mmCIF file of C-alpha atoms in Angstrom:
data_model
loop_
_atom_site.group_PDB
_atom_site.id
_atom_site.type_symbol
_atom_site.label_atom_id
_atom_site.label_comp_id
_atom_site.label_asym_id
_atom_site.label_seq_id
_atom_site.Cartn_x
_atom_site.Cartn_y
_atom_site.Cartn_z
ATOM 1 C CA UNK A 281 -14.235 13.919 4.948
ATOM 2 C CA UNK A 282 -11.511 14.899 2.318
ATOM 3 C CA UNK A 283 -8.823 12.675 3.685
ATOM 4 C CA UNK A 284 -11.182 9.815 3.140
ATOM 5 C CA UNK A 285 -11.475 10.569 -0.372
ATOM 6 C CA UNK A 286 -8.023 11.162 -0.702
ATOM 7 C CA UNK A 287 -6.762 7.760 0.574
ATOM 8 C CA UNK A 288 -9.309 6.117 -1.627
ATOM 9 C CA UNK A 289 -8.138 8.313 -4.616
ATOM 10 C CA UNK A 290 -4.356 7.644 -3.813
ATOM 11 C CA UNK A 291 -4.847 3.810 -3.837
ATOM 12 C CA UNK A 292 -7.065 3.835 -6.651
ATOM 13 C CA UNK A 293 -4.297 5.454 -8.695
ATOM 14 C CA UNK A 294 -1.594 3.190 -7.375
ATOM 15 C CA UNK A 295 -3.637 0.202 -8.112
ATOM 16 C CA UNK A 296 -4.158 1.412 -11.712
ATOM 17 C CA UNK A 297 -0.417 1.912 -11.997
ATOM 18 C CA UNK A 298 0.466 -1.814 -10.868
ATOM 19 C CA UNK A 299 -2.498 -3.800 -11.365
ATOM 20 C CA UNK A 300 -1.618 -5.021 -14.895
ATOM 21 C CA UNK A 301 1.869 -5.661 -13.515
ATOM 22 C CA UNK A 302 3.159 -9.112 -14.180
ATOM 23 C CA UNK A 303 5.956 -10.943 -12.301
ATOM 24 C CA UNK A 304 9.243 -9.465 -13.980
ATOM 25 C CA UNK A 305 7.687 -5.922 -13.532
ATOM 26 C CA UNK A 306 7.237 -6.769 -9.752
ATOM 27 C CA UNK A 307 10.716 -7.935 -9.784
ATOM 28 C CA UNK A 308 12.530 -4.745 -11.166
ATOM 29 C CA UNK A 309 13.932 -2.616 -8.941
ATOM 30 C CA UNK A 310 12.165 0.524 -7.761
ATOM 31 C CA UNK A 311 13.191 3.955 -8.877
ATOM 32 C CA UNK A 312 14.511 4.937 -5.405
ATOM 33 C CA UNK A 313 15.982 2.598 -2.932
ATOM 34 C CA UNK A 314 17.664 -0.677 -3.617
ATOM 35 C CA UNK A 315 14.800 -2.855 -3.134
ATOM 36 C CA UNK A 316 12.403 -4.241 -5.608
ATOM 37 C CA UNK A 317 9.077 -2.753 -6.723
ATOM 38 C CA UNK A 318 7.120 -5.580 -4.833
ATOM 39 C CA UNK A 319 9.268 -4.935 -1.877
ATOM 40 C CA UNK A 320 8.293 -1.461 -1.603
ATOM 41 C CA UNK A 321 4.753 -1.803 -2.046
ATOM 42 C CA UNK A 322 4.763 -4.760 0.381
ATOM 43 C CA UNK A 323 6.602 -1.939 2.456
ATOM 44 C CA UNK A 324 3.647 0.365 1.802
ATOM 45 C CA UNK A 325 1.111 -2.613 2.809
ATOM 46 C CA UNK A 326 2.856 -3.039 6.042
ATOM 47 C CA UNK A 327 3.045 0.713 7.075
ATOM 48 C CA UNK A 328 -0.860 1.187 6.589
ATOM 49 C CA UNK A 329 -1.527 -2.176 8.264
ATOM 50 C CA UNK A 330 0.542 -0.831 11.102
ATOM 51 C CA UNK A 331 -1.682 2.310 11.265
ATOM 52 C CA UNK A 332 -4.900 0.288 11.465
ATOM 53 C CA UNK A 333 -3.069 -1.542 14.102
ATOM 54 C CA UNK A 334 -2.118 1.939 16.001
ATOM 55 C CA UNK A 335 -5.905 3.262 15.466
ATOM 56 C CA UNK A 336 -7.658 0.032 16.722
ATOM 57 C CA UNK A 337 -5.374 -0.114 19.729
ATOM 58 C CA UNK A 338 -3.819 -3.702 18.911
ATOM 59 C CA UNK A 339 -0.518 -4.793 18.662
ATOM 60 C CA UNK A 340 1.158 -4.494 15.268
ATOM 61 C CA UNK A 341 1.454 -7.818 13.381
ATOM 62 C CA UNK A 342 3.251 -8.547 10.210
ATOM 63 C CA UNK A 343 1.394 -8.849 6.827
ATOM 64 C CA UNK A 344 2.469 -11.907 4.867
ATOM 65 C CA UNK A 345 4.193 -11.565 2.068
ATOM 66 C CA UNK A 346 2.408 -14.165 -0.476
ATOM 67 C CA UNK A 347 4.221 -15.995 -2.843
ATOM 68 C CA UNK A 348 2.533 -14.321 -5.900
ATOM 69 C CA UNK A 349 3.683 -10.388 -6.098
ATOM 70 C CA UNK A 350 0.433 -10.146 -8.334
ATOM 71 C CA UNK A 351 -1.630 -9.851 -5.273
ATOM 72 C CA UNK A 352 -0.109 -6.466 -3.595
ATOM 73 C CA UNK A 353 -2.609 -4.568 -5.267
ATOM 74 C CA UNK A 354 -5.457 -6.470 -3.493
ATOM 75 C CA UNK A 355 -3.570 -6.448 -0.361
ATOM 76 C CA UNK A 356 -3.081 -2.459 -0.261
ATOM 77 C CA UNK A 357 -6.981 -2.327 -1.133
ATOM 78 C CA UNK A 358 -7.620 -4.753 2.041
ATOM 79 C CA UNK A 359 -5.397 -2.348 4.318
ATOM 80 C CA UNK A 360 -6.790 0.440 2.949
ATOM 81 C CA UNK A 361 -10.202 -0.341 3.469
ATOM 82 C CA UNK A 362 -9.448 -1.592 7.228
ATOM 83 C CA UNK A 363 -7.866 1.871 7.504
ATOM 84 C CA UNK A 364 -11.041 3.469 6.542
ATOM 85 C CA UNK A 365 -13.461 1.300 8.157
ATOM 86 C CA UNK A 366 -11.217 1.495 11.950
ATOM 87 C CA UNK A 367 -12.425 5.213 11.880
ATOM 88 C CA UNK A 368 -9.163 6.638 11.446
ATOM 89 C CA UNK A 369 -8.578 10.250 12.193
ATOM 90 C CA UNK A 370 -8.007 12.896 9.403
ATOM 91 C CA UNK A 371 -4.181 13.237 9.956
ATOM 92 C CA UNK A 372 -3.942 9.687 9.965
ATOM 93 C CA UNK A 373 -6.064 9.250 6.656
ATOM 94 C CA UNK A 374 -3.784 12.147 5.227
ATOM 95 C CA UNK A 375 -0.487 10.392 6.247
ATOM 96 C CA UNK A 376 -1.581 7.186 4.715
ATOM 97 C CA UNK A 377 -2.446 8.935 1.361
ATOM 98 C CA UNK A 378 0.760 10.579 1.251
ATOM 99 C CA UNK A 379 2.699 7.384 2.104
ATOM 100 C CA UNK A 380 0.411 5.890 -1.143
ATOM 101 C CA UNK A 381 1.511 8.785 -3.209
ATOM 102 C CA UNK A 382 5.007 8.603 -2.033
ATOM 103 C CA UNK A 383 5.482 4.965 -2.995
ATOM 104 C CA UNK A 384 3.716 5.462 -6.547
ATOM 105 C CA UNK A 385 6.288 8.303 -7.219
ATOM 106 C CA UNK A 386 8.961 5.861 -6.301
ATOM 107 C CA UNK A 387 8.039 2.879 -8.502
#
């Protein structure tokens, strides 16, 4: 299942890129759009959480925005693991991996 590995790899690359960031780097504007880097990653976390809800046939819920942006890499890991555990089909995993890769490029 290449899509599973693709999502795992994309998440790992993003986490390696941002995992050491301190608050000022998170607060800085993203390369694209008019939002902070933290807002962009939180939006990614929400998008993946929405995919999980869709796959599980549950209502979508808002992912809480924690006070500390340094928790965002962990939130991303959790929702990605949830998507994998939900047994998402290959096309959904590929879509999630593409979203992660696009977010990484936009940071």
